[in-house]
Each structure stands twice: as C-alpha cells, then as structure tokens.
Amino acid sequence: MSSIKIRSKRIDGNTQIRVLITHPMEHGRNRDKTTNRLIPAHFIQELTLSLNQTVLVNCVMGTSISKDPYFSFMLKGGKTGDLINIIWVDNLGNKDAADHTLK
Amino acid sequence: MTNFRRQFIKKTATVAVAMASGLLRIPRAHAFWKTEDFAPGLLDATLKRLVLNQKITDTNQISIKIPLIAENGALVPVSVSTTLANVKSISLLVEKNPVPLAIRFELSPALEASVSARLKMAETADVIALIETSDGFYRAKERVKVTIGGCGG
C-alpha cells in the first residue's frame, strides 16, 4: 500500500490539496527503549508536488517535521481531471510516489 | 574514414556510459537537500545562511496560525499564509531545536502563498516563518509554549 494519502477539496474556486505520508521521521537522537541503542536517523528529505507534470512545490525538510508528516497547499483554480503527483525521498534513499485526480 | 568511425563509436560509448551513470540526467528544477542548511546549530547562523547575508525585514503581512500552548511538542500544527506578492519560498524554523530549519517550501506561482505542516518542538521557543519574495526576505515569529518535549520520544 502506498505511504501517501492525497485529498483535494474545492474552496472558493481554489483547490486545497492535503497530503498525509506514513513515515517514522526519526531524528537520530531517540533511544530504543528495550536495547537502549540510538535509533538511526530516518526522515524524508525532499518532497515534490506536481500538477500535470509541472512542479508546483519543492520541499526540503529536516528532522523537525512530525512523524507521519502532513502538509496542505492551496492551488489557484484547478480543473476536474487535473493530475496531482507527489514524490518523496528520504535520507536512506527510499522513495514513494502517488497520483491523485481532481474531481 | 575508418578513423572517423572509430572516433564516433568512442564518443557515443562515452556518452552512453555517462548517461547510464546518471551524469547527464536532466537537472531537477529545484535545489537538492543541502547538509549545510540542515546543520545543527543556532538559529542566527542558519538564518544568515538561508538569506545569504541579506537583510531580513520583520513584517506583519505574514500570518502564522499555531497553538500558543502546545500540549505535545512532537506534533505542533502550523499554517503560514501571507499577503506579500511574488513569494518564492517559505521556510519554517524552530528557534531552540537542535536543527533550526524545519522545512523550506519552494512555491510555484500557481500556488497560493499558504502552506501547512506539523512541527516537532524540543522546548518552548519561537517559530519563525521566513518568506523569500522577489524583493527580499521577510520574517514573522510566534512564541509557542511546549508542555511536553517533542525530542525525548
């Protein structure tokens, strides 16, 4: 199952895009409670949101973003059938992508 | 003639290898994640780096929606919007976190200058929104009181 959930909603002619990603976002200073070892850093570094193949927003982020990150953006306008695409890359090189079509 | 063909084959092979190794891949339109921007340190040093030593203007045209008292520092919802024109990027920083820069959004003009995210906060501190427009850097901040730390787990 994809780690990304995308929802869109029309508000006053604009489109609100909400993104929820499942990710541990470990910053590398937490300790494992049973072994008392440091949990290695594991967090999303880059996120790209595009609309019909054109980039709308690029994000670079650090460890100060909460576990299971949530973002929301407001798109000017937005038509039915427009394709939203999200890609993220984390510090271990994992990545995931998801598509969403505006209704 | 043979010489020319050899040269051609050689060059083609070099290009193919370069492409395969990713040297010639299409440059991505955005800045990559830079270690220096996310280096642990103090807020002032990070801010200076982000604005390339340019002046930052404090403004009331940026609105930060954030709870004034956060019960759980591991999850502080924040929304930033602005009436400034020609916004290029929005950065969110948390004053007392080990790594002050939390996130930087590089927005295209097709988006409204309004974003939301959820932050981790180590302790009671200022949250700073730094906005880059075509005519300089603007800043607004909001103090958030954290009752349970977000960095202890």
CSV table of N, CA, C and O in Angstrom, one decimal, chain B residues 31-105:
chain,number,residue,atom,x,y,z
B,31,ALA,N,16.5,23.0,-5.8
B,31,ALA,CA,17.7,22.8,-5.1
B,31,ALA,C,17.6,21.4,-4.4
B,31,ALA,O,16.6,21.1,-3.9
B,32,PHE,N,18.7,20.7,-4.3
B,32,PHE,CA,18.7,19.5,-3.6
B,32,PHE,C,18.8,19.8,-2.1
B,32,PHE,O,19.1,20.8,-1.7
B,33,TRP,N,18.6,18.7,-1.4
B,33,TRP,CA,18.7,18.8,0.1
B,33,TRP,C,20.2,19.1,0.4
B,33,TRP,O,21.1,18.4,0.0
B,34,LYS,N,20.4,20.2,1.1
B,34,LYS,CA,21.8,20.6,1.4
B,34,LYS,C,22.1,20.4,2.9
B,34,LYS,O,21.4,20.8,3.7
B,35,THR,N,23.2,19.6,3.1
B,35,THR,CA,23.5,19.3,4.5
B,35,THR,C,23.8,20.6,5.3
B,35,THR,O,23.4,20.7,6.5
B,36,GLU,N,24.4,21.6,4.7
B,36,GLU,CA,24.7,22.8,5.4
B,36,GLU,C,23.4,23.5,6.0
B,36,GLU,O,23.4,24.0,7.1
B,37,ASP,N,22.4,23.5,5.2
B,37,ASP,CA,21.1,24.2,5.6
B,37,ASP,C,20.5,23.5,6.8
B,37,ASP,O,19.9,24.1,7.7
B,38,PHE,N,20.7,22.2,6.9
B,38,PHE,CA,20.2,21.4,8.0
B,38,PHE,C,21.2,21.0,9.0
B,38,PHE,O,21.1,20.0,9.7
B,39,ALA,N,22.3,21.8,9.1
B,39,ALA,CA,23.3,21.6,10.1
B,39,ALA,C,22.8,21.9,11.5
B,39,ALA,O,22.1,22.9,11.6
B,40,PRO,N,23.2,21.1,12.5
B,40,PRO,CA,22.8,21.5,13.8
B,40,PRO,C,23.5,22.8,14.2
B,40,PRO,O,24.6,23.1,13.8
B,41,GLY,N,22.8,23.7,14.9
B,41,GLY,CA,23.5,25.0,15.3
B,41,GLY,C,22.5,25.9,15.8
B,41,GLY,O,21.4,25.6,16.2
B,42,LEU,N,22.8,27.2,15.8
B,42,LEU,CA,22.0,28.2,16.4
B,42,LEU,C,21.1,28.8,15.2
B,42,LEU,O,21.5,28.8,14.1
B,43,LEU,N,20.0,29.4,15.7
B,43,LEU,CA,19.1,29.9,14.7
B,43,LEU,C,19.7,31.0,13.9
B,43,LEU,O,19.5,31.1,12.6
B,44,ASP,N,20.5,31.9,14.5
B,44,ASP,CA,21.0,33.1,13.8
B,44,ASP,C,21.9,32.6,12.6
B,44,ASP,O,21.9,33.2,11.5
B,45,ALA,N,22.7,31.6,12.9
B,45,ALA,CA,23.7,31.1,11.9
B,45,ALA,C,22.9,30.5,10.7
B,45,ALA,O,23.2,30.8,9.5
B,46,THR,N,21.8,29.8,11.0
B,46,THR,CA,21.0,29.2,9.9
B,46,THR,C,20.3,30.2,9.1
B,46,THR,O,20.3,30.2,7.9
B,47,LEU,N,19.8,31.2,9.8
B,47,LEU,CA,19.1,32.3,9.1
B,47,LEU,C,20.0,33.0,8.2
B,47,LEU,O,19.7,33.3,7.0
B,48,LYS,N,21.2,33.3,8.7
B,48,LYS,CA,22.2,34.0,7.9
B,48,LYS,C,22.5,33.3,6.6
B,48,LYS,O,22.7,33.8,5.5
B,49,ARG,N,22.7,31.9,6.8
B,49,ARG,CA,23.0,31.1,5.6
B,49,ARG,C,21.8,31.1,4.6
B,49,ARG,O,22.1,31.2,3.4
B,50,LEU,N,20.6,31.0,5.1
B,50,LEU,CA,19.5,31.0,4.2
B,50,LEU,C,19.3,32.2,3.4
B,50,LEU,O,18.9,32.2,2.3
B,51,VAL,N,19.5,33.4,4.0
B,51,VAL,CA,19.3,34.6,3.3
B,51,VAL,C,20.6,35.2,2.7
B,51,VAL,O,20.6,36.3,2.1
B,52,LEU,N,21.6,34.4,2.7
B,52,LEU,CA,22.9,34.8,2.1
B,52,LEU,C,23.3,36.2,2.5
B,52,LEU,O,23.7,37.0,1.7
B,53,ASN,N,23.3,36.4,3.8
B,53,ASN,CA,23.7,37.7,4.4
B,53,ASN,C,22.9,38.9,4.0
B,53,ASN,O,23.3,40.0,4.1
B,54,GLN,N,21.7,38.6,3.4
B,54,GLN,CA,20.9,39.8,3.0
B,54,GLN,C,20.1,40.2,4.2
B,54,GLN,O,19.9,39.5,5.2
B,55,LYS,N,19.4,41.4,4.1
B,55,LYS,CA,18.6,41.9,5.2
B,55,LYS,C,17.3,41.2,5.3
B,55,LYS,O,16.7,40.9,4.3
B,56,ILE,N,16.8,41.0,6.5
B,56,ILE,CA,15.5,40.4,6.7
B,56,ILE,C,14.6,41.5,7.3
B,56,ILE,O,15.0,42.1,8.3
B,57,THR,N,13.5,41.7,6.7
B,57,THR,CA,12.5,42.7,7.2
B,57,THR,C,11.5,42.0,8.1
B,57,THR,O,10.8,41.0,7.6
B,58,ASP,N,11.3,42.5,9.3
B,58,ASP,CA,10.1,42.0,10.1
B,58,ASP,C,8.9,42.6,9.5
B,58,ASP,O,8.8,43.8,9.2
B,59,THR,N,7.8,41.8,9.4
B,59,THR,CA,6.6,42.3,8.8
B,59,THR,C,5.4,41.7,9.5
B,59,THR,O,5.5,40.7,10.1
B,60,ASN,N,4.2,42.4,9.4
B,60,ASN,CA,3.0,41.9,9.9
B,60,ASN,C,2.1,41.3,8.8
B,60,ASN,O,1.0,41.1,9.0
B,61,GLN,N,2.7,41.2,7.6
B,61,GLN,CA,1.9,40.7,6.5
B,61,GLN,C,2.0,39.2,6.4
B,61,GLN,O,1.5,38.6,5.4
B,62,ILE,N,2.7,38.6,7.3
B,62,ILE,CA,2.7,37.1,7.4
B,62,ILE,C,1.9,36.7,8.5
B,62,ILE,O,2.0,37.2,9.7
B,63,SER,N,0.9,35.7,8.3
B,63,SER,CA,0.2,35.3,9.5
B,63,SER,C,0.6,33.8,9.7
B,63,SER,O,0.6,33.0,8.8
B,64,ILE,N,0.9,33.6,11.0
B,64,ILE,CA,1.3,32.2,11.4
B,64,ILE,C,0.1,31.7,12.3
B,64,ILE,O,-0.2,32.4,13.4
B,65,LYS,N,-0.5,30.6,11.9
B,65,LYS,CA,-1.5,30.1,12.8
B,65,LYS,C,-0.9,28.9,13.5
B,65,LYS,O,-0.6,27.9,12.9
B,66,ILE,N,-0.8,29.0,14.8
B,66,ILE,CA,-0.1,27.9,15.6
B,66,ILE,C,-0.7,28.0,17.0
B,66,ILE,O,-1.0,29.1,17.5
B,67,PRO,N,-0.9,26.9,17.7
B,67,PRO,CA,-1.3,27.0,19.1
B,67,PRO,C,-0.3,27.7,19.9
B,67,PRO,O,0.9,27.4,19.8
B,68,LEU,N,-0.8,28.6,20.8
B,68,LEU,CA,0.2,29.3,21.7
B,68,LEU,C,0.7,28.4,22.8
B,68,LEU,O,1.8,28.5,23.2
B,69,ILE,N,-0.1,27.4,23.2
B,69,ILE,CA,0.4,26.4,24.1
B,69,ILE,C,0.3,25.0,23.4
B,69,ILE,O,-0.8,24.6,23.1
B,70,ALA,N,1.4,24.4,23.2
B,70,ALA,CA,1.3,23.0,22.6
B,70,ALA,C,1.4,22.0,23.7
B,70,ALA,O,2.4,22.0,24.5
B,71,GLU,N,0.4,21.1,23.7
B,71,GLU,CA,0.5,20.1,24.8
B,71,GLU,C,1.5,19.1,24.5
B,71,GLU,O,2.1,18.5,25.4
B,72,ASN,N,1.7,18.8,23.2
B,72,ASN,CA,2.7,17.8,22.8
B,72,ASN,C,3.6,18.4,21.8
B,72,ASN,O,3.2,18.7,20.7
B,73,GLY,N,4.9,18.5,22.2
B,73,GLY,CA,5.9,19.1,21.3
B,73,GLY,C,6.2,18.3,20.1
B,73,GLY,O,6.8,18.8,19.1
B,74,ALA,N,5.8,17.0,20.1
B,74,ALA,CA,6.0,16.1,18.9
B,74,ALA,C,5.1,16.4,17.7
B,74,ALA,O,5.4,16.0,16.6
B,75,LEU,N,4.1,17.2,18.0
B,75,LEU,CA,3.1,17.4,16.9
B,75,LEU,C,2.5,18.8,17.1
B,75,LEU,O,1.5,19.0,17.9
B,76,VAL,N,3.0,19.8,16.5
B,76,VAL,CA,2.5,21.1,16.6
B,76,VAL,C,2.1,21.6,15.2
B,76,VAL,O,2.9,21.8,14.3
B,77,PRO,N,0.8,21.6,15.0
B,77,PRO,CA,0.3,22.0,13.6
B,77,PRO,C,0.5,23.5,13.4
B,77,PRO,O,0.3,24.3,14.3
B,78,VAL,N,1.0,23.8,12.2
B,78,VAL,CA,1.3,25.3,11.9
B,78,VAL,C,0.8,25.6,10.5
B,78,VAL,O,0.9,24.7,9.6
B,79,SER,N,0.2,26.7,10.3
B,79,SER,CA,-0.2,27.2,9.0
B,79,SER,C,0.3,28.6,8.8
B,79,SER,O,0.3,29.4,9.7
B,80,VAL,N,0.9,28.8,7.6
B,80,VAL,CA,1.5,30.1,7.3
B,80,VAL,C,0.9,30.6,6.1
B,80,VAL,O,0.7,29.9,5.1
B,81,SER,N,0.4,31.9,6.1
B,81,SER,CA,0.0,32.5,4.9
B,81,SER,C,0.4,33.9,4.8
B,81,SER,O,0.8,34.5,5.9
B,82,THR,N,0.4,34.5,3.7
B,82,THR,CA,0.9,35.9,3.6
B,82,THR,C,0.2,36.6,2.5
B,82,THR,O,-0.3,36.1,1.6
B,83,THR,N,0.2,38.0,2.7
B,83,THR,CA,-0.4,38.8,1.6
B,83,THR,C,0.7,39.4,0.8
B,83,THR,O,0.5,40.2,-0.1
B,84,LEU,N,2.0,39.1,1.1
B,84,LEU,CA,3.1,39.6,0.3
B,84,LEU,C,3.0,39.0,-1.2
B,84,LEU,O,2.5,38.0,-1.4
B,85,ALA,N,3.5,39.8,-2.1
B,85,ALA,CA,3.4,39.4,-3.5
B,85,ALA,C,4.7,38.7,-3.9
B,85,ALA,O,5.7,38.9,-3.3
B,86,ASN,N,4.6,38.0,-5.0
B,86,ASN,CA,5.7,37.3,-5.6
B,86,ASN,C,6.5,36.4,-4.6
B,86,ASN,O,7.7,36.5,-4.5
B,87,VAL,N,5.8,35.6,-3.9
B,87,VAL,CA,6.5,34.7,-3.0
B,87,VAL,C,7.2,33.6,-3.7
B,87,VAL,O,6.7,32.9,-4.6
B,88,LYS,N,8.5,33.4,-3.4
B,88,LYS,CA,9.3,32.4,-4.0
B,88,LYS,C,9.4,31.2,-3.1
B,88,LYS,O,9.4,30.0,-3.5
B,89,SER,N,9.7,31.4,-1.8
B,89,SER,CA,9.8,30.3,-0.9
B,89,SER,C,9.3,30.7,0.5
B,89,SER,O,9.3,31.8,0.9
B,90,ILE,N,8.9,29.7,1.2
B,90,ILE,CA,8.5,29.8,2.6
B,90,ILE,C,9.3,28.8,3.4
B,90,ILE,O,9.4,27.7,3.1
B,91,SER,N,10.0,29.3,4.5
B,91,SER,CA,10.8,28.4,5.3
B,91,SER,C,10.2,28.5,6.7
B,91,SER,O,9.8,29.6,7.2
B,92,LEU,N,10.2,27.4,7.4
B,92,LEU,CA,9.8,27.4,8.8
B,92,LEU,C,11.0,27.0,9.7
B,92,LEU,O,11.7,26.0,9.4
B,93,LEU,N,11.2,27.8,10.7
B,93,LEU,CA,12.3,27.5,11.6
B,93,LEU,C,11.8,27.4,13.1
B,93,LEU,O,10.9,28.2,13.4
B,94,VAL,N,12.4,26.6,13.8
B,94,VAL,CA,12.1,26.5,15.2
B,94,VAL,C,13.4,26.9,16.0
B,94,VAL,O,14.4,26.2,15.9
B,95,GLU,N,13.2,27.9,16.9
B,95,GLU,CA,14.4,28.5,17.5
B,95,GLU,C,15.3,27.6,18.2
B,95,GLU,O,16.5,27.6,18.0
B,96,LYS,N,14.7,26.8,19.1
B,96,LYS,CA,15.6,26.0,20.0
B,96,LYS,C,15.8,24.5,19.6
B,96,LYS,O,16.3,23.8,20.4
B,97,ASN,N,15.3,24.2,18.5
B,97,ASN,CA,15.5,22.8,18.1
B,97,ASN,C,17.0,22.6,17.7
B,97,ASN,O,17.6,23.6,17.3
B,98,PRO,N,17.5,21.4,17.8
B,98,PRO,CA,19.0,21.2,17.5
B,98,PRO,C,19.3,21.6,16.1
B,98,PRO,O,20.3,22.1,15.8
B,99,VAL,N,18.3,21.3,15.2
B,99,VAL,CA,18.5,21.7,13.8
B,99,VAL,C,17.3,22.8,13.6
B,99,VAL,O,16.2,22.4,13.5
B,100,PRO,N,17.7,24.0,13.5
B,100,PRO,CA,16.6,25.1,13.5
B,100,PRO,C,15.7,25.0,12.3
B,100,PRO,O,14.5,25.2,12.4
B,101,LEU,N,16.2,24.8,11.1
B,101,LEU,CA,15.4,24.8,9.9
B,101,LEU,C,14.5,23.5,9.9
B,101,LEU,O,15.0,22.4,9.9
B,102,ALA,N,13.2,23.7,9.8
B,102,ALA,CA,12.3,22.5,9.8
B,102,ALA,C,12.0,22.2,8.3
B,102,ALA,O,12.2,21.0,7.9
B,103,ILE,N,11.6,23.1,7.6
B,103,ILE,CA,11.2,22.8,6.2
B,103,ILE,C,11.2,24.1,5.4
B,103,ILE,O,11.1,25.2,5.9
B,104,ARG,N,11.5,23.9,4.1
B,104,ARG,CA,11.5,25.0,3.2
B,104,ARG,C,10.7,24.6,2.0
B,104,ARG,O,10.9,23.6,1.3
B,105,PHE,N,9.7,25.4,1.7
B,105,PHE,CA,8.8,25.2,0.5
B,105,PHE,C,9.2,26.1,-0.6
B,105,PHE,O,9.3,27.3,-0.4
